[in-house]
Amino acid sequence: MCYNNYYIHYLWGADMTIELTKDELEQCKMFSRKCAENQQSIEFGQYDTDPRSPEEISRDNLIGKIAEVAFAKMVLRDYNLKIELDFNYYPRGQWDSQDTIINDWKIDVKGTRQGGKWMLIEWNKLNFRQKHKDLPHFFVMVSVFWDRKNDTPSGKVDLIGGISIQRLKEGCKKVKTLPKGTLLPEIKSKVKLQADNFGILFDNLERDWKLMINYILENDPPNLDNYPNPYTRETYRSLFPDDYR
C-alpha cells in the first residue's frame, strides 16, 4: 500500500522563493569548500561510477547546504520554528545526521540547480540510512537559482515541495523506479543516471507548505519498522531483531 494514515494528501501550490543574504551565501560557500577536502569522490559505495572532482564535490555540497538554509529560513519566517543548522566539518568516514528534525520527523532536504524537474532519491542512500537506523520520514525538494556562465549560485531559492518516505516504494503511483544507466524520462537530457533512484516529477510532489508543515507539527512521524529496503526488502525488524523482542 502506498497510502495510509501518515500520507500527506497532494494539493497544488505555488513554489516558494527564499533569498539568502550575502553572509549566509558566503557561509555556505566556505562550508562546502572545507567539507570537500575531507570527502571521498565516490558516494555510498558506488565504486563503479566515475569519481567526482574536488570542484564537483564542493559544488554539490554548496547546493545542498543552500537548500538547507533556505528551508530553515522558511519555517522560521512562516512557522516560528528554529532549526539548528549543522556547519560542522566531519572527517572522512564520519557523516552528519538528518538535515533537520521537526516534531521528531527526520527531514532530508534535497537541492538541485535551477532547471531540474525531478526529485531523485538514491536507493544507495536509503540502504545506507536504513543500516544505521536513520531513515528520513520526509523529503523536501529545493531548486537553487544558478548562474551557469560563472558557475555560482545567485542566492535565490525555490522551495518546490515534499514527499513522505511512505510513498517511496515500487508500484506507488507517480513514483518511478529509475535504474542506474537509464535516462530521465520526459525531458531532453542525455545524461545517464549513475545510481538506482526513485524519481518523482516536481509536479507530482506535495506543494501546499501550510498543509505539510501543519501535518508534521500535529502528527507523530510514521513508523518505519516495516519500510522495505529497495534492494534487499529488509526492514528495521529484520536488521535489528533484538530491538523488537
PDB file of C-alpha atoms in Angstrom:
ATOM      1  CA  MET A   1       0.000   0.000   0.000  1.00  0.00           C
ATOM      2  CA  CYS A   2       1.255   3.484  -0.882  1.00  0.00           C
ATOM      3  CA  TYR A   3      -1.273   5.414   1.153  1.00  0.00           C
ATOM      4  CA  ASN A   4      -2.082   5.214   4.859  1.00  0.00           C
ATOM      5  CA  ASN A   5      -2.881   7.407   7.840  1.00  0.00           C
ATOM      6  CA  TYR A   6       0.506   9.114   7.543  1.00  0.00           C
ATOM      7  CA  TYR A   7       0.145  10.088   3.917  1.00  0.00           C
ATOM      8  CA  ILE A   8       0.057  13.825   3.363  1.00  0.00           C
ATOM      9  CA  HIS A   9      -2.514  14.460   0.638  1.00  0.00           C
ATOM     10  CA  TYR A  10      -1.331  16.180  -2.508  1.00  0.00           C
ATOM     11  CA  LEU A  11      -2.525  19.713  -3.179  1.00  0.00           C
ATOM     12  CA  TRP A  12      -1.390  22.182  -5.772  1.00  0.00           C
ATOM     13  CA  GLY A  13       0.537  25.153  -4.548  1.00  0.00           C
ATOM     14  CA  ALA A  14       2.992  27.723  -5.809  1.00  0.00           C
ATOM     15  CA  ASP A  15       6.743  27.388  -5.434  1.00  0.00           C
ATOM     16  CA  MET A  16       8.023  29.492  -2.547  1.00  0.00           C
ATOM     17  CA  THR A  17      11.015  31.728  -3.234  1.00  0.00           C
ATOM     18  CA  ILE A  18      13.562  32.411  -0.488  1.00  0.00           C
ATOM     19  CA  GLU A  19      16.632  34.635  -0.792  1.00  0.00           C
ATOM     20  CA  LEU A  20      19.820  34.125   1.184  1.00  0.00           C
ATOM     21  CA  THR A  21      21.806  37.105   2.428  1.00  0.00           C
ATOM     22  CA  LYS A  22      25.369  37.625   1.223  1.00  0.00           C
ATOM     23  CA  ASP A  23      26.678  36.483   4.613  1.00  0.00           C
ATOM     24  CA  GLU A  24      24.555  33.315   4.516  1.00  0.00           C
ATOM     25  CA  LEU A  25      25.702  32.555   0.987  1.00  0.00           C
ATOM     26  CA  GLU A  26      29.342  33.077   1.898  1.00  0.00           C
ATOM     27  CA  GLN A  27      28.989  30.813   4.933  1.00  0.00           C
ATOM     28  CA  CYS A  28      27.580  28.091   2.667  1.00  0.00           C
ATOM     29  CA  LYS A  29      30.468  28.515   0.225  1.00  0.00           C
ATOM     30  CA  MET A  30      33.090  28.282   2.964  1.00  0.00           C
ATOM     31  CA  PHE A  31      31.398  25.196   4.380  1.00  0.00           C
ATOM     32  CA  SER A  32      31.209  23.454   1.002  1.00  0.00           C
ATOM     33  CA  ARG A  33      34.876  24.067   0.212  1.00  0.00           C
ATOM     34  CA  LYS A  34      36.058  22.897   3.622  1.00  0.00           C
ATOM     35  CA  CYS A  35      33.917  19.752   3.568  1.00  0.00           C
ATOM     36  CA  ALA A  36      35.155  18.827   0.084  1.00  0.00           C
ATOM     37  CA  GLU A  37      38.669  18.456   1.494  1.00  0.00           C
ATOM     38  CA  ASN A  38      37.529  15.529   3.661  1.00  0.00           C
ATOM     39  CA  GLN A  39      35.058  13.780   1.382  1.00  0.00           C
ATOM     40  CA  GLN A  40      35.668  10.770  -0.807  1.00  0.00           C
ATOM     41  CA  SER A  41      34.996  11.109  -4.517  1.00  0.00           C
ATOM     42  CA  ILE A  42      32.526   8.190  -4.550  1.00  0.00           C
ATOM     43  CA  GLU A  43      29.288   8.365  -2.550  1.00  0.00           C
ATOM     44  CA  PHE A  44      27.574   5.494  -0.757  1.00  0.00           C
ATOM     45  CA  GLY A  45      29.956   2.815  -2.049  1.00  0.00           C
ATOM     46  CA  GLN A  46      29.307   3.348  -5.764  1.00  0.00           C
ATOM     47  CA  TYR A  47      32.768   2.263  -6.841  1.00  0.00           C
ATOM     48  CA  ASP A  48      31.759   1.555 -10.443  1.00  0.00           C
ATOM     49  CA  THR A  49      30.871   5.199 -11.127  1.00  0.00           C
ATOM     50  CA  ASP A  50      33.168   7.993 -12.251  1.00  0.00           C
ATOM     51  CA  PRO A  51      34.774   9.751  -9.269  1.00  0.00           C
ATOM     52  CA  ARG A  52      33.826  13.350  -8.649  1.00  0.00           C
ATOM     53  CA  SER A  53      36.442  16.106  -8.805  1.00  0.00           C
ATOM     54  CA  PRO A  54      37.026  18.291  -5.710  1.00  0.00           C
ATOM     55  CA  GLU A  55      35.273  21.129  -7.546  1.00  0.00           C
ATOM     56  CA  GLU A  56      32.224  18.975  -8.232  1.00  0.00           C
ATOM     57  CA  ILE A  57      32.121  17.753  -4.634  1.00  0.00           C
ATOM     58  CA  SER A  58      32.295  21.352  -3.404  1.00  0.00           C
ATOM     59  CA  ARG A  59      29.504  22.418  -5.772  1.00  0.00           C
ATOM     60  CA  ASP A  60      27.269  19.530  -4.691  1.00  0.00           C
ATOM     61  CA  ASN A  61      27.897  20.431  -1.047  1.00  0.00           C
ATOM     62  CA  LEU A  62      27.071  24.068  -1.770  1.00  0.00           C
ATOM     63  CA  ILE A  63      23.780  23.260  -3.493  1.00  0.00           C
ATOM     64  CA  GLY A  64      22.753  21.027  -0.601  1.00  0.00           C
ATOM     65  CA  LYS A  65      23.685  23.496   2.131  1.00  0.00           C
ATOM     66  CA  ILE A  66      21.935  26.400   0.393  1.00  0.00           C
ATOM     67  CA  ALA A  67      18.828  24.218   0.208  1.00  0.00           C
ATOM     68  CA  GLU A  68      19.003  23.504   3.952  1.00  0.00           C
ATOM     69  CA  VAL A  69      19.437  27.186   4.819  1.00  0.00           C
ATOM     70  CA  ALA A  70      16.502  28.184   2.600  1.00  0.00           C
ATOM     71  CA  PHE A  71      14.199  25.608   4.194  1.00  0.00           C
ATOM     72  CA  ALA A  72      15.264  26.724   7.680  1.00  0.00           C
ATOM     73  CA  LYS A  73      14.566  30.375   6.776  1.00  0.00           C
ATOM     74  CA  MET A  74      11.104  29.490   5.511  1.00  0.00           C
ATOM     75  CA  VAL A  75       9.993  27.566   8.613  1.00  0.00           C
ATOM     76  CA  LEU A  76      11.399  30.281  10.884  1.00  0.00           C
ATOM     77  CA  ARG A  77       9.655  33.048   8.975  1.00  0.00           C
ATOM     78  CA  ASP A  78       6.310  31.346   8.448  1.00  0.00           C
ATOM     79  CA  TYR A  79       6.026  28.980  11.435  1.00  0.00           C
ATOM     80  CA  ASN A  80       8.411  30.434  14.031  1.00  0.00           C
ATOM     81  CA  LEU A  81      10.348  27.151  14.073  1.00  0.00           C
ATOM     82  CA  LYS A  82      14.092  27.460  14.609  1.00  0.00           C
ATOM     83  CA  ILE A  83      16.263  24.792  13.008  1.00  0.00           C
ATOM     84  CA  GLU A  84      19.845  24.443  14.201  1.00  0.00           C
ATOM     85  CA  LEU A  85      21.835  24.069  11.003  1.00  0.00           C
ATOM     86  CA  ASP A  86      24.948  21.880  11.005  1.00  0.00           C
ATOM     87  CA  PHE A  87      28.035  23.659   9.690  1.00  0.00           C
ATOM     88  CA  ASN A  88      30.493  21.226  11.251  1.00  0.00           C
ATOM     89  CA  TYR A  89      33.211  19.599   9.173  1.00  0.00           C
ATOM     90  CA  TYR A  90      33.377  15.822   9.501  1.00  0.00           C
ATOM     91  CA  PRO A  91      36.481  13.711   8.857  1.00  0.00           C
ATOM     92  CA  ARG A  92      36.324  11.029   6.203  1.00  0.00           C
ATOM     93  CA  GLY A  93      34.335   8.044   7.433  1.00  0.00           C
ATOM     94  CA  GLN A  94      32.002  10.160   9.550  1.00  0.00           C
ATOM     95  CA  TRP A  95      28.791  11.825   8.449  1.00  0.00           C
ATOM     96  CA  ASP A  96      26.124  14.204   9.676  1.00  0.00           C
ATOM     97  CA  SER A  97      22.655  13.165  10.750  1.00  0.00           C
ATOM     98  CA  GLN A  98      19.413  14.229   9.074  1.00  0.00           C
ATOM     99  CA  ASP A  99      19.256  17.755   7.698  1.00  0.00           C
ATOM    100  CA  THR A 100      16.594  18.747  10.231  1.00  0.00           C
ATOM    101  CA  ILE A 101      14.143  17.345  12.746  1.00  0.00           C
ATOM    102  CA  ILE A 102      10.709  18.832  13.415  1.00  0.00           C
ATOM    103  CA  ASN A 103       8.405  17.196  15.981  1.00  0.00           C
ATOM    104  CA  ASP A 104      10.542  14.011  15.779  1.00  0.00           C
ATOM    105  CA  TRP A 105      10.122  13.882  11.985  1.00  0.00           C
ATOM    106  CA  LYS A 106      13.509  13.354  10.329  1.00  0.00           C
ATOM    107  CA  ILE A 107      13.533  15.549   7.229  1.00  0.00           C
ATOM    108  CA  ASP A 108      16.003  15.212   4.367  1.00  0.00           C
ATOM    109  CA  VAL A 109      16.352  18.422   2.342  1.00  0.00           C
ATOM    110  CA  LYS A 110      17.470  17.814  -1.245  1.00  0.00           C
ATOM    111  CA  GLY A 111      18.778  20.514  -3.553  1.00  0.00           C
ATOM    112  CA  THR A 112      19.310  20.759  -7.287  1.00  0.00           C
ATOM    113  CA  ARG A 113      20.391  23.542  -9.586  1.00  0.00           C
ATOM    114  CA  GLN A 114      17.623  25.545 -11.234  1.00  0.00           C
ATOM    115  CA  GLY A 115      16.260  23.789 -14.304  1.00  0.00           C
ATOM    116  CA  GLY A 116      15.823  20.346 -12.777  1.00  0.00           C
ATOM    117  CA  LYS A 117      12.380  18.746 -12.932  1.00  0.00           C
ATOM    118  CA  TRP A 118      12.880  15.556 -10.930  1.00  0.00           C
ATOM    119  CA  MET A 119      13.393  14.719  -7.287  1.00  0.00           C
ATOM    120  CA  LEU A 120      15.813  11.777  -7.265  1.00  0.00           C
ATOM    121  CA  ILE A 121      16.224   9.692  -4.130  1.00  0.00           C
ATOM    122  CA  GLU A 122      19.063   7.218  -4.398  1.00  0.00           C
ATOM    123  CA  TRP A 123      18.472   3.658  -3.310  1.00  0.00           C
ATOM    124  CA  ASN A 124      22.054   3.592  -2.040  1.00  0.00           C
ATOM    125  CA  LYS A 125      21.258   6.421   0.353  1.00  0.00           C
ATOM    126  CA  LEU A 126      18.126   4.680   1.632  1.00  0.00           C
ATOM    127  CA  ASN A 127      20.150   1.493   2.049  1.00  0.00           C
ATOM    128  CA  PHE A 128      22.898   3.382   3.905  1.00  0.00           C
ATOM    129  CA  ARG A 129      20.485   5.199   6.207  1.00  0.00           C
ATOM    130  CA  GLN A 130      18.496   2.055   6.973  1.00  0.00           C
ATOM    131  CA  LYS A 131      21.615   0.161   8.060  1.00  0.00           C
ATOM    132  CA  HIS A 132      22.256   2.945  10.580  1.00  0.00           C
ATOM    133  CA  LYS A 133      18.598   3.071  11.634  1.00  0.00           C
ATOM    134  CA  ASP A 134      18.372   6.642  10.434  1.00  0.00           C
ATOM    135  CA  LEU A 135      15.816   6.666   7.619  1.00  0.00           C
ATOM    136  CA  PRO A 136      14.187  10.044   6.920  1.00  0.00           C
ATOM    137  CA  HIS A 137      10.426  10.335   7.343  1.00  0.00           C
ATOM    138  CA  PHE A 138      10.053  13.099   4.787  1.00  0.00           C
ATOM    139  CA  PHE A 139      11.966  14.579   1.848  1.00  0.00           C
ATOM    140  CA  VAL A 140      11.907  18.243   0.803  1.00  0.00           C
ATOM    141  CA  MET A 141      12.890  19.365  -2.708  1.00  0.00           C
ATOM    142  CA  VAL A 142      14.617  22.693  -3.325  1.00  0.00           C
ATOM    143  CA  SER A 143      15.700  24.348  -6.588  1.00  0.00           C
ATOM    144  CA  VAL A 144      18.739  26.632  -6.292  1.00  0.00           C
ATOM    145  CA  PHE A 145      19.000  29.536  -8.754  1.00  0.00           C
ATOM    146  CA  TRP A 146      22.345  29.278 -10.541  1.00  0.00           C
ATOM    147  CA  ASP A 147      24.486  31.497 -12.763  1.00  0.00           C
ATOM    148  CA  ARG A 148      25.754  28.750 -15.066  1.00  0.00           C
ATOM    149  CA  LYS A 149      28.058  31.075 -17.003  1.00  0.00           C
ATOM    150  CA  ASN A 150      30.039  31.828 -13.846  1.00  0.00           C
ATOM    151  CA  ASP A 151      29.128  28.540 -12.135  1.00  0.00           C
ATOM    152  CA  THR A 152      27.895  30.214  -8.974  1.00  0.00           C
ATOM    153  CA  PRO A 153      24.606  30.495  -7.049  1.00  0.00           C
ATOM    154  CA  SER A 154      22.592  33.705  -7.190  1.00  0.00           C
ATOM    155  CA  GLY A 155      21.278  33.398  -3.636  1.00  0.00           C
ATOM    156  CA  LYS A 156      17.657  32.827  -4.634  1.00  0.00           C
ATOM    157  CA  VAL A 157      15.972  29.501  -3.990  1.00  0.00           C
ATOM    158  CA  ASP A 158      12.611  27.937  -4.842  1.00  0.00           C
ATOM    159  CA  LEU A 159      11.114  25.512  -2.313  1.00  0.00           C
ATOM    160  CA  ILE A 160       9.367  23.090  -4.646  1.00  0.00           C
ATOM    161  CA  GLY A 161       7.565  20.553  -2.443  1.00  0.00           C
ATOM    162  CA  GLY A 162       7.915  17.363  -0.464  1.00  0.00           C
ATOM    163  CA  ILE A 163       7.079  13.679  -0.217  1.00  0.00           C
ATOM    164  CA  SER A 164       6.725  11.123   2.568  1.00  0.00           C
ATOM    165  CA  ILE A 165       9.027   8.110   2.569  1.00  0.00           C
ATOM    166  CA  GLN A 166       5.828   6.031   2.769  1.00  0.00           C
ATOM    167  CA  ARG A 167       5.301   6.749  -0.928  1.00  0.00           C
ATOM    168  CA  LEU A 168       8.806   5.671  -1.927  1.00  0.00           C
ATOM    169  CA  LYS A 169       8.018   2.097  -2.827  1.00  0.00           C
ATOM    170  CA  GLU A 170       7.898   0.287  -6.127  1.00  0.00           C
ATOM    171  CA  GLY A 171       4.410   0.392  -7.578  1.00  0.00           C
ATOM    172  CA  CYS A 172       3.358   3.648  -5.952  1.00  0.00           C
ATOM    173  CA  LYS A 173       1.511   5.974  -8.288  1.00  0.00           C
ATOM    174  CA  LYS A 174       3.618   8.800  -9.766  1.00  0.00           C
ATOM    175  CA  VAL A 175       6.819   7.430  -8.176  1.00  0.00           C
ATOM    176  CA  LYS A 176       9.072   5.916 -10.827  1.00  0.00           C
ATOM    177  CA  THR A 177      11.811   3.353 -10.349  1.00  0.00           C
ATOM    178  CA  LEU A 178      14.777   4.617 -12.372  1.00  0.00           C
ATOM    179  CA  PRO A 179      17.604   2.058 -12.651  1.00  0.00           C
ATOM    180  CA  LYS A 180      21.221   3.077 -12.965  1.00  0.00           C
ATOM    181  CA  GLY A 181      22.211   3.809 -16.556  1.00  0.00           C
ATOM    182  CA  THR A 182      18.786   4.964 -17.710  1.00  0.00           C
ATOM    183  CA  LEU A 183      17.873   8.425 -18.974  1.00  0.00           C
ATOM    184  CA  LEU A 184      15.447  10.628 -17.101  1.00  0.00           C
ATOM    185  CA  PRO A 185      12.060  10.322 -18.808  1.00  0.00           C
ATOM    186  CA  GLU A 186      10.026  13.276 -20.054  1.00  0.00           C
ATOM    187  CA  ILE A 187      12.999  15.611 -20.501  1.00  0.00           C
ATOM    188  CA  LYS A 188      15.608  16.057 -23.237  1.00  0.00           C
ATOM    189  CA  SER A 189      18.610  15.294 -21.030  1.00  0.00           C
ATOM    190  CA  LYS A 190      21.012  12.674 -22.389  1.00  0.00           C
ATOM    191  CA  VAL A 191      22.830  12.235 -19.096  1.00  0.00           C
ATOM    192  CA  LYS A 192      22.575   8.700 -17.762  1.00  0.00           C
ATOM    193  CA  LEU A 193      21.801   8.165 -14.094  1.00  0.00           C
ATOM    194  CA  GLN A 194      24.790   6.931 -12.108  1.00  0.00           C
ATOM    195  CA  ALA A 195      22.702   5.210  -9.433  1.00  0.00           C
ATOM    196  CA  ASP A 196      19.380   3.462  -8.890  1.00  0.00           C
ATOM    197  CA  ASN A 197      16.746   6.003  -7.862  1.00  0.00           C
ATOM    198  CA  PHE A 198      13.165   6.640  -7.005  1.00  0.00           C
ATOM    199  CA  GLY A 199      12.136   9.565  -9.207  1.00  0.00           C
ATOM    200  CA  ILE A 200       9.249  11.975  -8.723  1.00  0.00           C
ATOM    201  CA  LEU A 201       8.453  14.803 -11.117  1.00  0.00           C
ATOM    202  CA  PHE A 202       8.254  18.148  -9.333  1.00  0.00           C
ATOM    203  CA  ASP A 203       4.622  18.472 -10.409  1.00  0.00           C
ATOM    204  CA  ASN A 204       3.813  15.264  -8.504  1.00  0.00           C
ATOM    205  CA  LEU A 205       5.226  16.416  -5.168  1.00  0.00           C
ATOM    206  CA  GLU A 206       3.036  17.754  -2.380  1.00  0.00           C
ATOM    207  CA  ARG A 207       3.131  21.518  -2.861  1.00  0.00           C
ATOM    208  CA  ASP A 208       0.996  23.024  -0.112  1.00  0.00           C
ATOM    209  CA  TRP A 209       3.555  24.056   2.516  1.00  0.00           C
ATOM    210  CA  LYS A 210       0.985  25.068   5.116  1.00  0.00           C
ATOM    211  CA  LEU A 211      -0.655  21.670   4.870  1.00  0.00           C
ATOM    212  CA  MET A 212       2.666  19.808   5.044  1.00  0.00           C
ATOM    213  CA  ILE A 213       4.201  21.711   7.949  1.00  0.00           C
ATOM    214  CA  ASN A 214       0.992  21.686   9.984  1.00  0.00           C
ATOM    215  CA  TYR A 215       0.636  17.952   9.414  1.00  0.00           C
ATOM    216  CA  ILE A 216       4.184  17.385  10.669  1.00  0.00           C
ATOM    217  CA  LEU A 217       3.539  19.577  13.713  1.00  0.00           C
ATOM    218  CA  GLU A 218       0.239  17.899  14.584  1.00  0.00           C
ATOM    219  CA  ASN A 219       1.097  14.239  13.955  1.00  0.00           C
ATOM    220  CA  ASP A 220       3.702  11.734  15.056  1.00  0.00           C
ATOM    221  CA  PRO A 221       6.122  10.599  12.344  1.00  0.00           C
ATOM    222  CA  PRO A 222       5.270   7.382  10.509  1.00  0.00           C
ATOM    223  CA  ASN A 223       6.524   4.120  11.956  1.00  0.00           C
ATOM    224  CA  LEU A 224       9.253   2.841   9.641  1.00  0.00           C
ATOM    225  CA  ASP A 225       9.766  -0.572  11.263  1.00  0.00           C
ATOM    226  CA  ASN A 226       8.458  -2.323   8.158  1.00  0.00           C
ATOM    227  CA  TYR A 227       9.735   0.014   5.448  1.00  0.00           C
ATOM    228  CA  PRO A 228      11.357  -2.262   2.824  1.00  0.00           C
ATOM    229  CA  ASN A 229      14.918  -1.772   1.660  1.00  0.00           C
ATOM    230  CA  PRO A 230      14.640  -1.190  -2.121  1.00  0.00           C
ATOM    231  CA  TYR A 231      17.479  -3.641  -2.777  1.00  0.00           C
ATOM    232  CA  THR A 232      17.008  -6.412  -0.220  1.00  0.00           C
ATOM    233  CA  ARG A 233      13.431  -5.905   1.081  1.00  0.00           C
ATOM    234  CA  GLU A 234      14.897  -5.963   4.599  1.00  0.00           C
ATOM    235  CA  THR A 235      13.292  -3.835   7.312  1.00  0.00           C
ATOM    236  CA  TYR A 236      14.326  -2.476  10.686  1.00  0.00           C
ATOM    237  CA  ARG A 237      12.645  -5.530  12.197  1.00  0.00           C
ATOM    238  CA  SER A 238      14.801  -7.957  10.243  1.00  0.00           C
ATOM    239  CA  LEU A 239      18.001  -5.924  10.562  1.00  0.00           C
ATOM    240  CA  PHE A 240      17.666  -5.183  14.287  1.00  0.00           C
ATOM    241  CA  PRO A 241      15.686  -8.148  15.721  1.00  0.00           C
ATOM    242  CA  ASP A 242      16.928  -7.578  19.274  1.00  0.00           C
ATOM    243  CA  ASP A 243      15.125  -4.227  19.329  1.00  0.00           C
ATOM    244  CA  TYR A 244      11.765  -5.973  18.820  1.00  0.00           C
ATOM    245  CA  ARG A 245      11.940  -8.757  21.401  1.00  0.00           C
TER     246      ARG A 245
END
